PDB file of C-alpha atoms in Angstrom:
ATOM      1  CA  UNK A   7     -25.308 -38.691 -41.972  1.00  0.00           C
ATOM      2  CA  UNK A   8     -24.040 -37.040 -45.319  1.00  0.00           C
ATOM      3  CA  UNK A   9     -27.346 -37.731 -47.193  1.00  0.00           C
ATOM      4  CA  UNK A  10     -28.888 -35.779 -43.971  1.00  0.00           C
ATOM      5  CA  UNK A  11     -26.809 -32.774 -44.555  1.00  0.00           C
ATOM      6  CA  UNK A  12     -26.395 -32.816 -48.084  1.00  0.00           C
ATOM      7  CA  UNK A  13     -25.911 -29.216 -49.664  1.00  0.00           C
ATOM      8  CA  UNK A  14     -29.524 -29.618 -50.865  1.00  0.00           C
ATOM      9  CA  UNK A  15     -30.560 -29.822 -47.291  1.00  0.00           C
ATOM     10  CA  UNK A  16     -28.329 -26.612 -46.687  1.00  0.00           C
ATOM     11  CA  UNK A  17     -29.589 -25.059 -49.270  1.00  0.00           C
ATOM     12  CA  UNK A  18     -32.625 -25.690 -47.891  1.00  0.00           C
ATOM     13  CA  UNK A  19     -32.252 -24.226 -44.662  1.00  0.00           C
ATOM     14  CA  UNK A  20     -30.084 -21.704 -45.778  1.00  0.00           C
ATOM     15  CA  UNK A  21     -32.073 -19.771 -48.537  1.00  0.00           C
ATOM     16  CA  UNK A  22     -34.916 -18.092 -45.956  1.00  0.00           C
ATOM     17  CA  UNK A  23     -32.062 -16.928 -43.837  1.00  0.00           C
ATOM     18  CA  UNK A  24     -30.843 -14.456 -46.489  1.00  0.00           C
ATOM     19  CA  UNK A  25     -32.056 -14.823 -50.594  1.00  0.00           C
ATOM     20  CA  UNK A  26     -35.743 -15.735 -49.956  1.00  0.00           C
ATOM     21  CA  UNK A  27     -35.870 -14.380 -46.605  1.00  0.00           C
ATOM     22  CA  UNK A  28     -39.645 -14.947 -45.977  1.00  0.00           C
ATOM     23  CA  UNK A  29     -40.324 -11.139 -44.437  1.00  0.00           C
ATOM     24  CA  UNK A  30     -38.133  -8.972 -47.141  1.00  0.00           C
ATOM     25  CA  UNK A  31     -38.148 -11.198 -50.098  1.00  0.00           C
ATOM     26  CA  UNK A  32     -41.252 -12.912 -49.843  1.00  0.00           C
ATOM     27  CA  UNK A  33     -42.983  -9.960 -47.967  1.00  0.00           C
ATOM     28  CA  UNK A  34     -44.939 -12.117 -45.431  1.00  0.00           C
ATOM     29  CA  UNK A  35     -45.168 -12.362 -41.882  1.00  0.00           C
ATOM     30  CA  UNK A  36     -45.163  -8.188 -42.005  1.00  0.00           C
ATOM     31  CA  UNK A  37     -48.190  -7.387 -39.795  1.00  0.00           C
ATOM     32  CA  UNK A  38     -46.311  -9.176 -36.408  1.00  0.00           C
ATOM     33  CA  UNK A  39     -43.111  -7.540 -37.430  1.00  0.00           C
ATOM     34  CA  UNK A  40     -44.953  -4.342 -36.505  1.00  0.00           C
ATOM     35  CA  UNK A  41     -46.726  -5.509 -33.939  1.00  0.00           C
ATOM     36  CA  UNK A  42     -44.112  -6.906 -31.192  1.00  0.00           C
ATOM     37  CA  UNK A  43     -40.853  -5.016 -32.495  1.00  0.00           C
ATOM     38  CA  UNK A  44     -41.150  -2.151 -29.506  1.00  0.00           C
ATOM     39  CA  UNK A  45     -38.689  -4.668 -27.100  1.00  0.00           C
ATOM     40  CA  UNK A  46     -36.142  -6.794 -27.857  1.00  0.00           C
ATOM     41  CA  UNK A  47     -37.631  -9.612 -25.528  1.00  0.00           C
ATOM     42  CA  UNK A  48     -41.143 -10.214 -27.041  1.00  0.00           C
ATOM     43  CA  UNK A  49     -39.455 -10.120 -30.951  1.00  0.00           C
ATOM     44  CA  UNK A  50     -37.135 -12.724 -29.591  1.00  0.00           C
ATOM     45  CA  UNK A  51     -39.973 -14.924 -27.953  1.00  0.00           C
ATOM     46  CA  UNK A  52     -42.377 -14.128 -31.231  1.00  0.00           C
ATOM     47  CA  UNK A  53     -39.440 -15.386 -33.250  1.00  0.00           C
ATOM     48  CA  UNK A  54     -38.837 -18.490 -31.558  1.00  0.00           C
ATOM     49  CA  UNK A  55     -42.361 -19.370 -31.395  1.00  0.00           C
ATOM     50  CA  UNK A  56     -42.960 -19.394 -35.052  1.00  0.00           C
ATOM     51  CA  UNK A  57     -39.643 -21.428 -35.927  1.00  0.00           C
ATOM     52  CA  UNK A  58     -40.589 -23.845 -33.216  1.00  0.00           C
ATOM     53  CA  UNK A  59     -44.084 -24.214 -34.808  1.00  0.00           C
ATOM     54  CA  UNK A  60     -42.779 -23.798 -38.454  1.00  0.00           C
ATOM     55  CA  UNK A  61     -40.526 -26.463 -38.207  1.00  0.00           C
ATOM     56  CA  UNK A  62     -42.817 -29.350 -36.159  1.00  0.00           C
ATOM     57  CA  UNK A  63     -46.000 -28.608 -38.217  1.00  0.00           C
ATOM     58  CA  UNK A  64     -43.637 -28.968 -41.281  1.00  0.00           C
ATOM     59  CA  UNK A  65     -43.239 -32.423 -39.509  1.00  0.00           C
ATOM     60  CA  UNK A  66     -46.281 -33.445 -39.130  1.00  0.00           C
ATOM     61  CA  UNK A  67     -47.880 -32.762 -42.418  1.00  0.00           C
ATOM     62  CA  UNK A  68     -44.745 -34.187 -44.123  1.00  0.00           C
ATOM     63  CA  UNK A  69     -45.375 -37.442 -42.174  1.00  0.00           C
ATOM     64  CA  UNK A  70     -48.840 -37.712 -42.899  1.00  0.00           C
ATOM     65  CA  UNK A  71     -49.062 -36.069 -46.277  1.00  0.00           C
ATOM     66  CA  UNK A  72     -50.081 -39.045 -48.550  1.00  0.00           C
ATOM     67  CA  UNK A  73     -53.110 -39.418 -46.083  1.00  0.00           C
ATOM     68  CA  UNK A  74     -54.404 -36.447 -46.497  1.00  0.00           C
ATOM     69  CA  UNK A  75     -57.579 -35.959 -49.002  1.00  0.00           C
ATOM     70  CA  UNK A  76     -56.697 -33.322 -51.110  1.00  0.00           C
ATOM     71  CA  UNK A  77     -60.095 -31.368 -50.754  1.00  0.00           C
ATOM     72  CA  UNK A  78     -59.874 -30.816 -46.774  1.00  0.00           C
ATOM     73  CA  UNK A  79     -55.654 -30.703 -46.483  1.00  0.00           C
ATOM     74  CA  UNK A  80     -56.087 -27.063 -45.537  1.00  0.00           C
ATOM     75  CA  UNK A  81     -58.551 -27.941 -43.177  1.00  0.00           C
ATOM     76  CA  UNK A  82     -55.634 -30.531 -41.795  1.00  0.00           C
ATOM     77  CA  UNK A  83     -52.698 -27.891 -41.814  1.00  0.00           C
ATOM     78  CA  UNK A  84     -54.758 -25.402 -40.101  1.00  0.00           C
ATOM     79  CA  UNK A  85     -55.925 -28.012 -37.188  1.00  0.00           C
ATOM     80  CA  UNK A  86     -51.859 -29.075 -36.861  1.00  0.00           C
ATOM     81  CA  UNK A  87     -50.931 -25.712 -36.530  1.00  0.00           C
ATOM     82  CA  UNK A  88     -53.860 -24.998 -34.280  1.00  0.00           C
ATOM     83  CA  UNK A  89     -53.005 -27.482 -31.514  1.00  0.00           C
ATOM     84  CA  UNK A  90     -49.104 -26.595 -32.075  1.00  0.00           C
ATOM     85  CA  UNK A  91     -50.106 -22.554 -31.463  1.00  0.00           C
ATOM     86  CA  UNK A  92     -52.284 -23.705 -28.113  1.00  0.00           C
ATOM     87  CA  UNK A  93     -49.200 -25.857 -26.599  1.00  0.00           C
ATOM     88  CA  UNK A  94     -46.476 -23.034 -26.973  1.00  0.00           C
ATOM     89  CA  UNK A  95     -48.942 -20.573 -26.024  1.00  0.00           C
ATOM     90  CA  UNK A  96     -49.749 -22.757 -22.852  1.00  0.00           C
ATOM     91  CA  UNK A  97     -46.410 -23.141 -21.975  1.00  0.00           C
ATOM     92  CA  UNK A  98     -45.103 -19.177 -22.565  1.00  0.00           C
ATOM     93  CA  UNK A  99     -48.296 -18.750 -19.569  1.00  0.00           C
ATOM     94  CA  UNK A 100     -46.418 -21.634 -17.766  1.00  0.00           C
ATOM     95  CA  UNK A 101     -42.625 -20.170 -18.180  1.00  0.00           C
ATOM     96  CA  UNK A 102     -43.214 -16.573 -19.564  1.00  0.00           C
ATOM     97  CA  UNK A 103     -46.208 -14.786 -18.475  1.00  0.00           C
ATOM     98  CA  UNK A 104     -44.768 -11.711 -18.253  1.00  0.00           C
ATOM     99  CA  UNK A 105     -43.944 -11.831 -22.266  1.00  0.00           C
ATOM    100  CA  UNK A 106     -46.768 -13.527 -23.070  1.00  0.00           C
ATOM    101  CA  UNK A 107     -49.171 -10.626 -21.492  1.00  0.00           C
ATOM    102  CA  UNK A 108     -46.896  -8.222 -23.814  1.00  0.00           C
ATOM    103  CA  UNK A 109     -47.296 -10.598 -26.903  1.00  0.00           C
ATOM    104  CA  UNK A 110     -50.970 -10.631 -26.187  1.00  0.00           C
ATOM    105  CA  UNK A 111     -53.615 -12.033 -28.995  1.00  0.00           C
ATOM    106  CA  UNK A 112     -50.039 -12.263 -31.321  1.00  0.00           C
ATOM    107  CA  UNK A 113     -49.254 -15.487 -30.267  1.00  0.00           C
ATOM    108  CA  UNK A 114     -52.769 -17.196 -30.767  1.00  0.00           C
ATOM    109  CA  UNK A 115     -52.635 -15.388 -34.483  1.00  0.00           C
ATOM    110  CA  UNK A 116     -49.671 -17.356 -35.375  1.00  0.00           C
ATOM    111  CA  UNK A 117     -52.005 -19.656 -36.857  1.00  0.00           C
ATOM    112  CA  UNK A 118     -53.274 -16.660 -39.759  1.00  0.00           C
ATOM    113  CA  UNK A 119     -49.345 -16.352 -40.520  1.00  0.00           C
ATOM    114  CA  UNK A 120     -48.641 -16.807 -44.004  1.00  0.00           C
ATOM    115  CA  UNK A 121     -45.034 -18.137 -43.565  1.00  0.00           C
ATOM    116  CA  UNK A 122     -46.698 -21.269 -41.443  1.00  0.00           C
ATOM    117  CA  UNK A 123     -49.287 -22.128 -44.340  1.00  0.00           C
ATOM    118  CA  UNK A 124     -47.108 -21.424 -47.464  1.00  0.00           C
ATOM    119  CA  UNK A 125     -44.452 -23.600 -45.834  1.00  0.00           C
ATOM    120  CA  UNK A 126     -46.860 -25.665 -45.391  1.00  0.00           C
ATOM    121  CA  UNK A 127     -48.439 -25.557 -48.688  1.00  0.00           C
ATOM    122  CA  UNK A 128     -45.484 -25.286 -50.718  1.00  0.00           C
ATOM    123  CA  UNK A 129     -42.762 -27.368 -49.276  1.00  0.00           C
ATOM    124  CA  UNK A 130     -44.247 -30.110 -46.000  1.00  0.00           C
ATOM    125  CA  UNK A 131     -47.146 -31.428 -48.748  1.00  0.00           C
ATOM    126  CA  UNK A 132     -43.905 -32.552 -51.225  1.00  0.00           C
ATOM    127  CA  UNK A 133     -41.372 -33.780 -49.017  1.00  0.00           C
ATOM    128  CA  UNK A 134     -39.807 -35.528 -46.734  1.00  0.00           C
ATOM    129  CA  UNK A 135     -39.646 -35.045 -42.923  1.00  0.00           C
ATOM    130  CA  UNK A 136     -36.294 -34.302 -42.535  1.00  0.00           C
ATOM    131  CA  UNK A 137     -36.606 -31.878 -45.332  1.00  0.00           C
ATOM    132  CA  UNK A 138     -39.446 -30.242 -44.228  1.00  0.00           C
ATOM    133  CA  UNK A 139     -37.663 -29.452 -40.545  1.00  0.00           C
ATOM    134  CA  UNK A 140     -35.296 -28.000 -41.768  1.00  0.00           C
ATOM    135  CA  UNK A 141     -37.490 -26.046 -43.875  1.00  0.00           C
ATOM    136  CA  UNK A 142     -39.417 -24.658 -41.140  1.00  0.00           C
ATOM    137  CA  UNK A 143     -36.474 -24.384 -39.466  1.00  0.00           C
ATOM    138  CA  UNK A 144     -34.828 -21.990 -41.795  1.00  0.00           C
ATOM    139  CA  UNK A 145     -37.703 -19.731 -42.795  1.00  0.00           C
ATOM    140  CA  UNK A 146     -38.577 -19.383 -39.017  1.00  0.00           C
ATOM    141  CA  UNK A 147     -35.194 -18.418 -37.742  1.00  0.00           C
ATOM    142  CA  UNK A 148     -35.046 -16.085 -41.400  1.00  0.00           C
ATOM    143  CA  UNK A 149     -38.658 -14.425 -39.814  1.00  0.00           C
ATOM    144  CA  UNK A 150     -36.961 -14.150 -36.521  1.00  0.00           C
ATOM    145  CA  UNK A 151     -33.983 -12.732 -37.445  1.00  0.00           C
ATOM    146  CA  UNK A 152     -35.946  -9.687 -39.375  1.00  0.00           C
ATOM    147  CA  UNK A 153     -37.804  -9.382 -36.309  1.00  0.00           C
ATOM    148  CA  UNK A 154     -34.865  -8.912 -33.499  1.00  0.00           C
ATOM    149  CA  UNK A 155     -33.332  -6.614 -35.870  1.00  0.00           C
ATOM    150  CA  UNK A 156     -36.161  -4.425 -35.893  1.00  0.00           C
ATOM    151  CA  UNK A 157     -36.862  -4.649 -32.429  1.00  0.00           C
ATOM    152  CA  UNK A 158     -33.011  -3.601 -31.610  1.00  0.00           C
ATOM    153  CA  UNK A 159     -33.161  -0.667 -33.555  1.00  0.00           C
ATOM    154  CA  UNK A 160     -36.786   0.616 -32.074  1.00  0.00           C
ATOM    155  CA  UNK A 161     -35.997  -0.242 -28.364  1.00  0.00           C
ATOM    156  CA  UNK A 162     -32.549   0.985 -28.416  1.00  0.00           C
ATOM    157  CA  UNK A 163     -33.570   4.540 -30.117  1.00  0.00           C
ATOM    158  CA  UNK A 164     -37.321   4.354 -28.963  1.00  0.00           C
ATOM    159  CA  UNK A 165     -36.550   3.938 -25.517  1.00  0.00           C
ATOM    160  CA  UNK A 166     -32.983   3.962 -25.280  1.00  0.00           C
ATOM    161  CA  UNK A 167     -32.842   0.118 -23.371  1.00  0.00           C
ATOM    162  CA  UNK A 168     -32.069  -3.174 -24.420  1.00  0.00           C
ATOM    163  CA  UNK A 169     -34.032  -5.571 -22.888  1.00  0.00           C
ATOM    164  CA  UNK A 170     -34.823  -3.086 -20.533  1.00  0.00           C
ATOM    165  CA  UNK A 171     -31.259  -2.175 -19.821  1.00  0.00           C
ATOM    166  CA  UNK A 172     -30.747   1.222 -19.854  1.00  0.00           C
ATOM    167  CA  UNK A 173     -28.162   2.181 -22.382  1.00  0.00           C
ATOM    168  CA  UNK A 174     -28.653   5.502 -23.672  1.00  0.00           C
ATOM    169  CA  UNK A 175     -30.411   7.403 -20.842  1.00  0.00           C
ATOM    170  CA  UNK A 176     -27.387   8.920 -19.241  1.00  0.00           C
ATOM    171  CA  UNK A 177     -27.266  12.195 -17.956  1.00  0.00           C
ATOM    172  CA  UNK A 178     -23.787  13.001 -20.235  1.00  0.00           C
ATOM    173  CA  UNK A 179     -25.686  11.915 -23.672  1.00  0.00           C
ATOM    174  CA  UNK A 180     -28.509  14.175 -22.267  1.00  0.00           C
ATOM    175  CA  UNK A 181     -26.591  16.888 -21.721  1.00  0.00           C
ATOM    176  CA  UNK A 182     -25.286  16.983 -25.635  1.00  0.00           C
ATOM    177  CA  UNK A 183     -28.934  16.922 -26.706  1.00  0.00           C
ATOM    178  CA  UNK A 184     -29.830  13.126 -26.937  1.00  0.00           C
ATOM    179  CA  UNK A 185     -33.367  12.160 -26.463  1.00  0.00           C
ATOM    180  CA  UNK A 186     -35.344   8.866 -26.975  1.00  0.00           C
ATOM    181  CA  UNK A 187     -37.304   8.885 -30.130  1.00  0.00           C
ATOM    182  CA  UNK A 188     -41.001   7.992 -29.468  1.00  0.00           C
ATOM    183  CA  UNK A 189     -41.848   7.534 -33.081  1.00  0.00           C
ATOM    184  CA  UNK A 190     -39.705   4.761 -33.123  1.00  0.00           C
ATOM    185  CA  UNK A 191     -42.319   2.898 -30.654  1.00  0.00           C
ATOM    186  CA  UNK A 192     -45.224   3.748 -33.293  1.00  0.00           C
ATOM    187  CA  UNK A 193     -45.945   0.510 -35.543  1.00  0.00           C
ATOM    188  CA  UNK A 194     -45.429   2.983 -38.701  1.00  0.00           C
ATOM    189  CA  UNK A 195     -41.610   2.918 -37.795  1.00  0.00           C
ATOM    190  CA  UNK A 196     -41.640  -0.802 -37.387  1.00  0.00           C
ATOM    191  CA  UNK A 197     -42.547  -1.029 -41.154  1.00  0.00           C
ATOM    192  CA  UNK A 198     -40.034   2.367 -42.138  1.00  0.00           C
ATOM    193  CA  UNK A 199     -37.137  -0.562 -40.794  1.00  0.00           C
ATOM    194  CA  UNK A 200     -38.407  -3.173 -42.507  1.00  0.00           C
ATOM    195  CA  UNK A 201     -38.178  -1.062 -45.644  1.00  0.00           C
ATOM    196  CA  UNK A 202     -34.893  -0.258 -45.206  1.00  0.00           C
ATOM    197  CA  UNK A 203     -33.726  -3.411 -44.802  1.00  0.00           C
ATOM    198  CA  UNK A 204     -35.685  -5.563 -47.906  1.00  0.00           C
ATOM    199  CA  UNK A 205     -33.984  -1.622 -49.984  1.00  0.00           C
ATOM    200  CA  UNK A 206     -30.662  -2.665 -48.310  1.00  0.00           C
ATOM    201  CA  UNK A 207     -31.129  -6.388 -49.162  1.00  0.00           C
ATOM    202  CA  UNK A 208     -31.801  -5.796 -52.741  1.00  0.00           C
ATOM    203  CA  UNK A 209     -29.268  -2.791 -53.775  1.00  0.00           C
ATOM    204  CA  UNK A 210     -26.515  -5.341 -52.636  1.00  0.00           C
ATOM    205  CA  UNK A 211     -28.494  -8.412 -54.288  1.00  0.00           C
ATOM    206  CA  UNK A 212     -29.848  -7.357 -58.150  1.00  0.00           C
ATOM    207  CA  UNK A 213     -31.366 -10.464 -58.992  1.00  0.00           C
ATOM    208  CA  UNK A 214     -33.771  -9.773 -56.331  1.00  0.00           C
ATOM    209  CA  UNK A 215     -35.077  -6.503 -57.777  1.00  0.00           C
ATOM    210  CA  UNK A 216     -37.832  -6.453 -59.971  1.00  0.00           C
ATOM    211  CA  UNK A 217     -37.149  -6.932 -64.094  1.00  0.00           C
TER     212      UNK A 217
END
């Protein structure tokens, strides 16, 4: 049970949740984060969806990694992650239609992600199992995370909800001269955030800033 949570391990699911997060350090996984950030409830769904997928296609190719010809193991990846992207988008239809409609095509372009194949590429093809789950683990829940924070900050001052819970539309804040920002539903805005947060990220951090 140690060797399973060894501080290697940690370290391995750690990192992508903060020092190589894979959407501000890495700078991948950027066109969903503008994409389904308008509501809280799709960036939560998208979020879980790619860790879910991350982490089990990790798996997979990890298990079967010393089978795999080197000149078609992209060809490989991209068929696991395939049939992994068809079951949760299957069951979301099942259990979560009415987020799935607002996901839309997103969900079946999880497979383009570059988080999914770099993991994939990078990490599943060396190691073990174990290793790789927790891999896909952390840099899934490190996508996520970007992603809810994003989506907080647009719904809440875009439409003045939270998970379609009104918070901010009250006749007193009105009154004062509140009113919902639209541009804050506009993808642009989506990607202003994101800014802020890899500028935030790396004025507290200097080893992450550029030599």
């Amino acid at each position: 049970m140690g060797q399973l949570f060894s501080k290697k391990n940690k370290e391995v699911f750690s990192t992508p949740l903060g020092m190589n997060n894979p959407v501000t350090v890495q700078v991948l996984g950027i066109c969903s984060a503008l994409a389904v950030t308008a509501k809280l409830e799709p960036a939560i769904v998208m979020g879980l969806s790619v860790t879910v997928i991350t982490a089990f296609s990790n798996v997979v190719i990890s298990l079967i990694r010393k089978t795999i010809p080197n000149r078609i193991r992209i060809i490989v990846q991209l068929v696991v992650v395939a049939a992994l992207v068809t079951i949760v988008s299957e069951i979301l239809k099942a259990f979560a239609y009415d987020v799935s409609v607002q996901l839309s095509v997103y969900v079946g372009l999880i497979i383009t992600n570059c988080i999914l194949m770099g993991r994939l590429e990078a990490f599943a093809m060396q190691n073990g199992p174990w290793e790789s789950f927790l891999d896909g683990i952390g840099n899934g829940l490190g996508y996520a995370k970007i992603l809810v924070i994003v989506a907080f900050f647009r719904e809440l001052l875009g439409s003045g909800t939270l998970f379609g819970f009104n918070i901010l539309n009250y006749e007193p804040l009105q009154k004062i001269g509140y009113v919902n920002n639209g541009l804050m539903l506009m993808p642009p805005m989506a990607l202003i955030i994101v800014a802020c947060i890899i500028w935030y990220q790396r004025s507290r951090h200097k080893e992450l800033q550029d030599k």
